[in-house]
PDB file of C-alpha atoms in Angstrom:
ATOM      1  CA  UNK A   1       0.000   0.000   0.000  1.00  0.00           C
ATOM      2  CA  UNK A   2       1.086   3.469  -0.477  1.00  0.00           C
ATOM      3  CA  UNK A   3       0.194   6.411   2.010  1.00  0.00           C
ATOM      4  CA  UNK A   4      -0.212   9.581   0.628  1.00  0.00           C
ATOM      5  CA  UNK A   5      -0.817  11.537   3.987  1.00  0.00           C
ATOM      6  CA  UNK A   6       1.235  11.931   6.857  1.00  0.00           C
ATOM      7  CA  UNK A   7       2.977  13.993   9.404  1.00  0.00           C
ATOM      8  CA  UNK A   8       5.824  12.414  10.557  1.00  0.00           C
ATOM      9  CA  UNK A   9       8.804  14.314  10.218  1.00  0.00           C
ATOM     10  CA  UNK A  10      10.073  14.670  13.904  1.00  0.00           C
ATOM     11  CA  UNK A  11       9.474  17.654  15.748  1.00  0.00           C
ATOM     12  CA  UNK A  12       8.488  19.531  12.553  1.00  0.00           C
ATOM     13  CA  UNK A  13       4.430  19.810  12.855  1.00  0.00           C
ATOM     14  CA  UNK A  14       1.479  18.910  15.159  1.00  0.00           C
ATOM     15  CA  UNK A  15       2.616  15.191  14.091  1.00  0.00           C
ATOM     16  CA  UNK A  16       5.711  12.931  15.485  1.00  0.00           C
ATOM     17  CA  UNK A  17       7.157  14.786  18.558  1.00  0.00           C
ATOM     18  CA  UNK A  18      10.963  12.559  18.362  1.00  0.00           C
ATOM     19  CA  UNK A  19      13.382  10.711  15.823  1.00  0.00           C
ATOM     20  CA  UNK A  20      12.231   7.466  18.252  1.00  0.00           C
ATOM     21  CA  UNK A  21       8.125   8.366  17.375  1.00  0.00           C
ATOM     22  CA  UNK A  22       8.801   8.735  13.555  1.00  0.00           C
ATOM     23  CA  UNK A  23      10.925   5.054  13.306  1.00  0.00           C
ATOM     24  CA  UNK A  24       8.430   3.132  15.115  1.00  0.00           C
ATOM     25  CA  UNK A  25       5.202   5.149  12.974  1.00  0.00           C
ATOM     26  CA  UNK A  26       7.532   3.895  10.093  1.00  0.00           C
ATOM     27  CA  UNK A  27       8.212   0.530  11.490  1.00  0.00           C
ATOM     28  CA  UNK A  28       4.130   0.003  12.079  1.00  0.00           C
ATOM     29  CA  UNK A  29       3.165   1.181   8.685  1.00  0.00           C
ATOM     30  CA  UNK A  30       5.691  -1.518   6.928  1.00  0.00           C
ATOM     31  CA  UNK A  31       4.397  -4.329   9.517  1.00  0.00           C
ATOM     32  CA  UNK A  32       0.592  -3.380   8.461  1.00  0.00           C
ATOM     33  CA  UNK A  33       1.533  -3.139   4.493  1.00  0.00           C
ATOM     34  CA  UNK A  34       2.603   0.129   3.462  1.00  0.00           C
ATOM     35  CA  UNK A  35       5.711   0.070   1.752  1.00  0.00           C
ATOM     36  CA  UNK A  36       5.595   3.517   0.605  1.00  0.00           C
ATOM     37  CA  UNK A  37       4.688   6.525   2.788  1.00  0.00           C
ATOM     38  CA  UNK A  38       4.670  10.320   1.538  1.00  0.00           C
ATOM     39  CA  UNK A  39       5.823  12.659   4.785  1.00  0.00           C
ATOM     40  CA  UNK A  40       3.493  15.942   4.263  1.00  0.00           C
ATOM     41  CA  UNK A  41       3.875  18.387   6.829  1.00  0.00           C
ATOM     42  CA  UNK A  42       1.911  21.391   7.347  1.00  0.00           C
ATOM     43  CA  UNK A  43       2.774  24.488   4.954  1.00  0.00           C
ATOM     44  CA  UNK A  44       0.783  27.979   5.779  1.00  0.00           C
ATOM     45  CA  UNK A  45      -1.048  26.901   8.723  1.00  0.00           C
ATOM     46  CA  UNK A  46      -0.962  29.346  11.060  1.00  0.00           C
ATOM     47  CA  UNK A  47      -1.867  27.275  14.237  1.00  0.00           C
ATOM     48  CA  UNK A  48       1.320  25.482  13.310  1.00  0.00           C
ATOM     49  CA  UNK A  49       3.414  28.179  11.894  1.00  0.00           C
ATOM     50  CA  UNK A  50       5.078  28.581   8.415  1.00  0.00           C
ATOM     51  CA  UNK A  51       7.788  25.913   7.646  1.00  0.00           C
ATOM     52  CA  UNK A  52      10.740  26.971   5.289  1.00  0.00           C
ATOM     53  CA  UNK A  53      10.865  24.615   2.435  1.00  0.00           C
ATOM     54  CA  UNK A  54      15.132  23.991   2.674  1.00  0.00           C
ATOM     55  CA  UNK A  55      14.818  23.186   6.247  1.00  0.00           C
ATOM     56  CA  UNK A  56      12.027  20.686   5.782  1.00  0.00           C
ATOM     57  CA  UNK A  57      13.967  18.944   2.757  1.00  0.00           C
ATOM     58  CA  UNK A  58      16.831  18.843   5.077  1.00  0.00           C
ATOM     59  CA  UNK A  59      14.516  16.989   7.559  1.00  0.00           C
ATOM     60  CA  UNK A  60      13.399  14.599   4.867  1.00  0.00           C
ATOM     61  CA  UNK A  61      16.983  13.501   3.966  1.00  0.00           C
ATOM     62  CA  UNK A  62      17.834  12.651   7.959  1.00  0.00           C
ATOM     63  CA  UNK A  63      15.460  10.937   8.458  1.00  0.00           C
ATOM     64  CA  UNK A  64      15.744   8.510   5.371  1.00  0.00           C
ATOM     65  CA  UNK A  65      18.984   8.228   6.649  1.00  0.00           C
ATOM     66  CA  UNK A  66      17.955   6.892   9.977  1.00  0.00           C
ATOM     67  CA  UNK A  67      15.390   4.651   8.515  1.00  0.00           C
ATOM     68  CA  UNK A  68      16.899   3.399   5.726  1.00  0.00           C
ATOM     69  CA  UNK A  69      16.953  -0.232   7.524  1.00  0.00           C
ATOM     70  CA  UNK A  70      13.159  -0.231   7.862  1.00  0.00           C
ATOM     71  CA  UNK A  71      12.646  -0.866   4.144  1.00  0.00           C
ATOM     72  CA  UNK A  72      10.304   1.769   3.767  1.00  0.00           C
ATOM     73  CA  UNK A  73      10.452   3.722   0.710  1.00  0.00           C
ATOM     74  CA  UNK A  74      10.011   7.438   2.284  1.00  0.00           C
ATOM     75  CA  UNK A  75       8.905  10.596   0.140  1.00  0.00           C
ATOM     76  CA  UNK A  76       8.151  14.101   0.505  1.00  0.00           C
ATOM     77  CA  UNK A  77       5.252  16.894  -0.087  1.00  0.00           C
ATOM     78  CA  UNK A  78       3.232  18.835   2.059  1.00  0.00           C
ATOM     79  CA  UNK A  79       0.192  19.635   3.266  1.00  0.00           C
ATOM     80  CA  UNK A  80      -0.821  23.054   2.585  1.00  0.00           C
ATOM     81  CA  UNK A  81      -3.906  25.441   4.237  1.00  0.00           C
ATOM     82  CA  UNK A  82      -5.372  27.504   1.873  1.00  0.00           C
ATOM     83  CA  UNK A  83      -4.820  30.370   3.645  1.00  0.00           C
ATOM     84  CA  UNK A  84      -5.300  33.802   2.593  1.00  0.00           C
ATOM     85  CA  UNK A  85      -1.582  33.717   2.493  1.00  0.00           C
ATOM     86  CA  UNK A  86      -0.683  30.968   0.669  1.00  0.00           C
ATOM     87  CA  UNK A  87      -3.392  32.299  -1.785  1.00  0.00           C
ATOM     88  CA  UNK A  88      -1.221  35.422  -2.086  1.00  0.00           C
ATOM     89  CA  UNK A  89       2.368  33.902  -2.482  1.00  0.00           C
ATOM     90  CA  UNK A  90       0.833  30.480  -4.591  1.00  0.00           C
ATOM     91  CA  UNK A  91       3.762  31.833  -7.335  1.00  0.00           C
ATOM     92  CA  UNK A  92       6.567  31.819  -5.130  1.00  0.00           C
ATOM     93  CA  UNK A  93       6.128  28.140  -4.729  1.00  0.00           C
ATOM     94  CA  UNK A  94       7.421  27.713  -0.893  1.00  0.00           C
ATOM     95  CA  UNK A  95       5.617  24.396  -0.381  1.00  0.00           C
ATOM     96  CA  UNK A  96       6.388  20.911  -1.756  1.00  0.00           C
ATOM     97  CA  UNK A  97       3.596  18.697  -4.373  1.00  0.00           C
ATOM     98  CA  UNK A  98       3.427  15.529  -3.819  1.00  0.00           C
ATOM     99  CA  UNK A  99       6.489  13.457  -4.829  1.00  0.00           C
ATOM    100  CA  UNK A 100       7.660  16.723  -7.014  1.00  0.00           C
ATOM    101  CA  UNK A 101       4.802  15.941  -9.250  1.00  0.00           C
ATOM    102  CA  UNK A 102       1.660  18.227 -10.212  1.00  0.00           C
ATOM    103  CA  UNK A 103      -0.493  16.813  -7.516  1.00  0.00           C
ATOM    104  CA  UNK A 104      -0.428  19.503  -4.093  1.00  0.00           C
ATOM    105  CA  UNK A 105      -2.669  18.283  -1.327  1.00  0.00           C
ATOM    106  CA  UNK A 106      -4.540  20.858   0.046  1.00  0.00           C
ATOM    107  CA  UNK A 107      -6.821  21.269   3.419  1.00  0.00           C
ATOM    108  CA  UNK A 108      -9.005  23.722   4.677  1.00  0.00           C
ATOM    109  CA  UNK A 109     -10.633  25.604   8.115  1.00  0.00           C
ATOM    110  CA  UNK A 110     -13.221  22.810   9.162  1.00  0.00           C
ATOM    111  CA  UNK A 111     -15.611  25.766   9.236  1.00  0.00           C
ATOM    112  CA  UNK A 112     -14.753  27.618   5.732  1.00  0.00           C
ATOM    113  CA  UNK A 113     -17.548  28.175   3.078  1.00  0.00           C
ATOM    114  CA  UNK A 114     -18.046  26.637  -0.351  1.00  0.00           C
ATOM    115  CA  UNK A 115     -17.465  29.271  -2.387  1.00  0.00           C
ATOM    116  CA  UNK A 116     -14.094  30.191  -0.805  1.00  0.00           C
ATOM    117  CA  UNK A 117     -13.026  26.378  -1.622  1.00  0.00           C
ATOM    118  CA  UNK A 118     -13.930  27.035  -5.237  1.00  0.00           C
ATOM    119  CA  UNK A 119     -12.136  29.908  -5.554  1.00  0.00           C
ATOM    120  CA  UNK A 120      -8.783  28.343  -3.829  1.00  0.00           C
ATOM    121  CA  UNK A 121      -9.213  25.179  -6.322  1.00  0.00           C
ATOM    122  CA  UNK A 122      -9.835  27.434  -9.596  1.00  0.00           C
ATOM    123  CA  UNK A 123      -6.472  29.334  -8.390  1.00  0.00           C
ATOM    124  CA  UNK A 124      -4.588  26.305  -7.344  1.00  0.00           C
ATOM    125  CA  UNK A 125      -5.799  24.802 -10.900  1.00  0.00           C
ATOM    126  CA  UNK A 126      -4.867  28.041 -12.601  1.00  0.00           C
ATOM    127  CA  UNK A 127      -0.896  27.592 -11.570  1.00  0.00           C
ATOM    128  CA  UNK A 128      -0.930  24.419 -12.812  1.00  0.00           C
ATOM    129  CA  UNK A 129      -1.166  22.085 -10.090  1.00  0.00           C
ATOM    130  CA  UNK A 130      -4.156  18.937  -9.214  1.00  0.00           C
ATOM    131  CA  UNK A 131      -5.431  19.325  -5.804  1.00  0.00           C
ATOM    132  CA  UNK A 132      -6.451  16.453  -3.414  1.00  0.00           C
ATOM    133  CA  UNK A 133      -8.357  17.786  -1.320  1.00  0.00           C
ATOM    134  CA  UNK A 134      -7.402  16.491   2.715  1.00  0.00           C
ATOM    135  CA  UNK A 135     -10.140  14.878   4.582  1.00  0.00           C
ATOM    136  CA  UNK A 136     -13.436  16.194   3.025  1.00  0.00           C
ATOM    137  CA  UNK A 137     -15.215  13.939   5.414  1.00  0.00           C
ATOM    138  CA  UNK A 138     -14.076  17.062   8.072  1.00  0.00           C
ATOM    139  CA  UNK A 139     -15.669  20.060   6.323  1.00  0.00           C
ATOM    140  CA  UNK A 140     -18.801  20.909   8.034  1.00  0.00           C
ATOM    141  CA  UNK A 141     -20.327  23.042   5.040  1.00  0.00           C
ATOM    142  CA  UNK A 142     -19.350  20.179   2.267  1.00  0.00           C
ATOM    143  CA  UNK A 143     -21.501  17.879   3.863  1.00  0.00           C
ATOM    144  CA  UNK A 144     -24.621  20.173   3.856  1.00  0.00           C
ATOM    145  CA  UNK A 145     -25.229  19.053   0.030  1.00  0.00           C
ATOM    146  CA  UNK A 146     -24.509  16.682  -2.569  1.00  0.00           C
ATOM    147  CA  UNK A 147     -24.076  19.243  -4.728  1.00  0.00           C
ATOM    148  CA  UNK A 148     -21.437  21.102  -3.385  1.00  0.00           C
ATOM    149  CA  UNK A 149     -19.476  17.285  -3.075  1.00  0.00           C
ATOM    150  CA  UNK A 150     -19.839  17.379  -7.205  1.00  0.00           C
ATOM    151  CA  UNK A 151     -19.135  20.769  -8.068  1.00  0.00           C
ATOM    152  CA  UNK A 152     -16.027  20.262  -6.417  1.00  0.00           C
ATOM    153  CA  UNK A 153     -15.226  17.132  -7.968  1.00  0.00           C
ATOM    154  CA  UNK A 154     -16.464  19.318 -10.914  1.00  0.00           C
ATOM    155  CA  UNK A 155     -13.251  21.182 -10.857  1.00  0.00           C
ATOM    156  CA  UNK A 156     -11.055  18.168 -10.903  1.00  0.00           C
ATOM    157  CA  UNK A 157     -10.210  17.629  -7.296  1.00  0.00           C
ATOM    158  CA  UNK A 158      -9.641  14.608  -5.548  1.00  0.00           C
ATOM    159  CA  UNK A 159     -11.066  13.835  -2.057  1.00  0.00           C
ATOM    160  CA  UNK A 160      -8.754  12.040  -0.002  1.00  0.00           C
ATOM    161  CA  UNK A 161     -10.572  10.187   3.162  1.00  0.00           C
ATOM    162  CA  UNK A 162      -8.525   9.352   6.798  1.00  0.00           C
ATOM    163  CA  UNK A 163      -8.321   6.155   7.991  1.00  0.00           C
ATOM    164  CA  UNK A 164      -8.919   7.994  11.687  1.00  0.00           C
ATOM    165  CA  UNK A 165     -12.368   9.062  10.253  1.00  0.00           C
ATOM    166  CA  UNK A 166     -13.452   5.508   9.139  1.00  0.00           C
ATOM    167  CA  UNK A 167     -12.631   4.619  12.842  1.00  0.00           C
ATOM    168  CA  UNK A 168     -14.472   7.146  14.394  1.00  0.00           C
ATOM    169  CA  UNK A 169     -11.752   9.659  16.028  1.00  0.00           C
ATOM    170  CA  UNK A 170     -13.283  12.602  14.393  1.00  0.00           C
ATOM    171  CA  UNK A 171     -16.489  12.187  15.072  1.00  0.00           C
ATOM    172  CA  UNK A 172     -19.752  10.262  13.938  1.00  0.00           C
ATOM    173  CA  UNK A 173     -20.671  13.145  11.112  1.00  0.00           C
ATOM    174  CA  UNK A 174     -17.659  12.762   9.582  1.00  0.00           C
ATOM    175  CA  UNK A 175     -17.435   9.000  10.198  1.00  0.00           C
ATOM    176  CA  UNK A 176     -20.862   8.617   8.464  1.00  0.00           C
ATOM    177  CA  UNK A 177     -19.626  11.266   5.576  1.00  0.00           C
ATOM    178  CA  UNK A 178     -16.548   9.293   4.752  1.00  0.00           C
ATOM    179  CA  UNK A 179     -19.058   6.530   3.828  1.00  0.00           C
ATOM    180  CA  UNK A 180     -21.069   8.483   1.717  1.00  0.00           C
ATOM    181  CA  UNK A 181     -18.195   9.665   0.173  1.00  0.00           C
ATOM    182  CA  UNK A 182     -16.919   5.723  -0.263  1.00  0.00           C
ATOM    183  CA  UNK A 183     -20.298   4.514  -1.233  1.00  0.00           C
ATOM    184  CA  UNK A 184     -20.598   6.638  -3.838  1.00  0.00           C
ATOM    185  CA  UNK A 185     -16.924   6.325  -5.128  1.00  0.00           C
ATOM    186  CA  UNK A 186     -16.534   9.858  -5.252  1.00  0.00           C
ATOM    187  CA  UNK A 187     -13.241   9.195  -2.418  1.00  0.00           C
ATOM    188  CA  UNK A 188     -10.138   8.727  -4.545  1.00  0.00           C
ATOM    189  CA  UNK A 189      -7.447   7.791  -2.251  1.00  0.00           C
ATOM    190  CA  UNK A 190      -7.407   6.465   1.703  1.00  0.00           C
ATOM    191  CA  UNK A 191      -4.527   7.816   3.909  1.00  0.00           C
ATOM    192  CA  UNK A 192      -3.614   7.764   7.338  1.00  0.00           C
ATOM    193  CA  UNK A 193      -3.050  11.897   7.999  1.00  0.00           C
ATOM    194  CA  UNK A 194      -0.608   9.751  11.102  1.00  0.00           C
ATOM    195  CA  UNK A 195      -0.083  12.347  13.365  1.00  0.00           C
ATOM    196  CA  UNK A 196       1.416   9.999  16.473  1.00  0.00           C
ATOM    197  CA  UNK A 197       2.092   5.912  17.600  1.00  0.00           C
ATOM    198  CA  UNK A 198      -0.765   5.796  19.851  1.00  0.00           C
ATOM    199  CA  UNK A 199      -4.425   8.083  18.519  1.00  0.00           C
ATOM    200  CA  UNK A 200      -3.558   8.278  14.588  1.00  0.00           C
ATOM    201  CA  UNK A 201      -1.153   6.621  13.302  1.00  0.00           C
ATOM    202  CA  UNK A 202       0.716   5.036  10.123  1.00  0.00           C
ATOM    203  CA  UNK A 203      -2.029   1.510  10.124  1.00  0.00           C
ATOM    204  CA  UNK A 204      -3.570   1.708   6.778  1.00  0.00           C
ATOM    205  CA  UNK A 205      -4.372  -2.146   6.993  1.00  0.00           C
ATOM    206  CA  UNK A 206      -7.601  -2.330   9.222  1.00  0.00           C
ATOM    207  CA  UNK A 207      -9.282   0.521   7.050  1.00  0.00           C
ATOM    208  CA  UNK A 208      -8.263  -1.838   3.361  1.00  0.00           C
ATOM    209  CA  UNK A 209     -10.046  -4.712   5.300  1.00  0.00           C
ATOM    210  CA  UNK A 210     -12.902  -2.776   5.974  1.00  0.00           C
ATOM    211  CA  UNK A 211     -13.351  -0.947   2.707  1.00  0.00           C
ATOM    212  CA  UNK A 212     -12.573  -4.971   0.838  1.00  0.00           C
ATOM    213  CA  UNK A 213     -15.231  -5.874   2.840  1.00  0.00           C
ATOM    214  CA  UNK A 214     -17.872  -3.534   2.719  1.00  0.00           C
ATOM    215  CA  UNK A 215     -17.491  -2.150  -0.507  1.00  0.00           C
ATOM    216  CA  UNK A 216     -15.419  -3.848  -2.742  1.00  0.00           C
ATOM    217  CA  UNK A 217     -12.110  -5.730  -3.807  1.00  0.00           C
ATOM    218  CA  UNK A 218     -11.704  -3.471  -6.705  1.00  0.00           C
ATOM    219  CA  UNK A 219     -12.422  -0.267  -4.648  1.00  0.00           C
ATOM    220  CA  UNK A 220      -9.971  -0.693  -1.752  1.00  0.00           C
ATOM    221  CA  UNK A 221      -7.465  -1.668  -4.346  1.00  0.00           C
ATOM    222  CA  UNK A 222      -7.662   1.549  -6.443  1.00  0.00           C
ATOM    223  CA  UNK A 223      -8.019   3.741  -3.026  1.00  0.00           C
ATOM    224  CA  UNK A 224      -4.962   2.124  -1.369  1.00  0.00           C
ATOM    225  CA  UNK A 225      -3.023   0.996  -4.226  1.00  0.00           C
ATOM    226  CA  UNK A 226      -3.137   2.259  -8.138  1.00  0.00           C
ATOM    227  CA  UNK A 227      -4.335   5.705  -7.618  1.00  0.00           C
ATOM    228  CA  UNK A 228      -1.827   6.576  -4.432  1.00  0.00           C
ATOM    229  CA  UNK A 229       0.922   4.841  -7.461  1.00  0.00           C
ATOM    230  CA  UNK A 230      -0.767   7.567 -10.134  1.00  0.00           C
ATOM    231  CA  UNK A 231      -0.670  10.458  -7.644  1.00  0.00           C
ATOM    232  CA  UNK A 232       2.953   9.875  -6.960  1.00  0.00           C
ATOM    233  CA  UNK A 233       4.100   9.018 -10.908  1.00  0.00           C
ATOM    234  CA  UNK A 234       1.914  12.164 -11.719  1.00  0.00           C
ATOM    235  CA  UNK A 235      -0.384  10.106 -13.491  1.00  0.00           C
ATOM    236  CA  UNK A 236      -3.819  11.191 -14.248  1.00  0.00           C
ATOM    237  CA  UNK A 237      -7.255   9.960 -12.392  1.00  0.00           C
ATOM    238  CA  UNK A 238     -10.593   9.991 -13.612  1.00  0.00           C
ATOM    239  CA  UNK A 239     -13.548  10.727 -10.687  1.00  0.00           C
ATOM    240  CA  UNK A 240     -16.502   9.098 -10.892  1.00  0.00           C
ATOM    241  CA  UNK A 241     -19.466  11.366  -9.703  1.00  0.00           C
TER     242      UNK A 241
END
């Protein structure tokens, strides 16, 4: 499995706190069947504060270094609010896509509005780059309508569910949106958004089980599998909606 989703670059975020946290995160995810694992850390969030690109690349490389006996293949993007800063300095490109490709996965305030999540998209779309859009299941005002779910999808997005939401850790409104957004195959990758060893972490194997089992062989294999391999090749997916 690949995970596209994850903050787990010691002491960089709101994710892994020590070198010790990030090797056994890594260590679980390649015991539960993830043999590739994107880090993306927070880029123009303000509750975290705003990481300089060199110093999280630097990060990146010592860590790969100190985990290159975990047979793990380790890559690098970021997460990035769509802050009204970020909106303004989008050209000077101080954030990472995922894998160096055109895909940039994006997340919003839990309590934005629509129309402020078009605009961001159109933008992000506009300077060239595919956004996957973090945890949709999260966004209070996406779930008030269908149609907002398809516009979006509208303006080739991707939704990207958390394994923490399928178990419940955010709550049961997003819990029971993640399904809707599963049932309807409108979700076009599963990740773990690990944060820590203990509340969310790097097990992307109960949530395939699930998903095989309640939806569909072929489903869980294109969530887990061939479209986290497109994202990361820069290869394009089609949306069903």
């Amino acid at each position: 499995m690949i995970d596209i989703h994850s903050h787990i670059l010691p002491k960089t975020d709101d994710g892994s706190a020590t070198l010790a946290e990030s090797l056994d995160l890594l260590r679980l995810a390649k015991k539960t069947g993830t043999n590739k694992i994107v880090l993306t850390p927070h880029f123009y969030n303000p509750r975290i504060g705003y990481l300089d690109k060199k110093n999280v690349i630097s990060s990146y490389e010592r860590l790969r270094e100190k985990a290159k006996d975990i047979d793990i293949e380790l890559l690098l993007g970021s997460e990035v609010f769509c802050s009204d800063r970020f909106l303004r300095e989008i050209k000077e490109n101080n954030f990472l896509t995922v894998n160096n490709t055109d895909y940039l996965l994006v997340e919003f305030d839990f309590h934005d509005d629509f129309d402020r999540m078009i605009f961001s998209l159109e933008l992000i779309k506009d300077f060239g780059y595919k956004p996957i859009i973090a945890h949709p299941e999260r966004y209070t005002f996406l779930r008030t309508d269908e149609y907002f779910v398809k516009t979006v999808l509208s303006k080739g997005a991707l939704f990207q569910v958390n394994t923490s939401s399928l178990a419940g850790l955010h709550g049961e409104n997003a819990a029971r949106f993640a399904c809707f957004l599963l049932q309807n195959e409108f979700a076009s990758v599963v990740a773990s958004d690990a944060h820590d060893i203990t509340y969310r972490n790097t097990d992307l194997q109960k949530a395939f089980m699930w998903i095989y089992g309640n939806f569909s062989k072929s489903y869980a294999e294109k969530l887990f599998f061939e479209n986290p391999e497109k994202i990361i090749t820069g290869k394009e997916i089609s949306v069903r909606w």
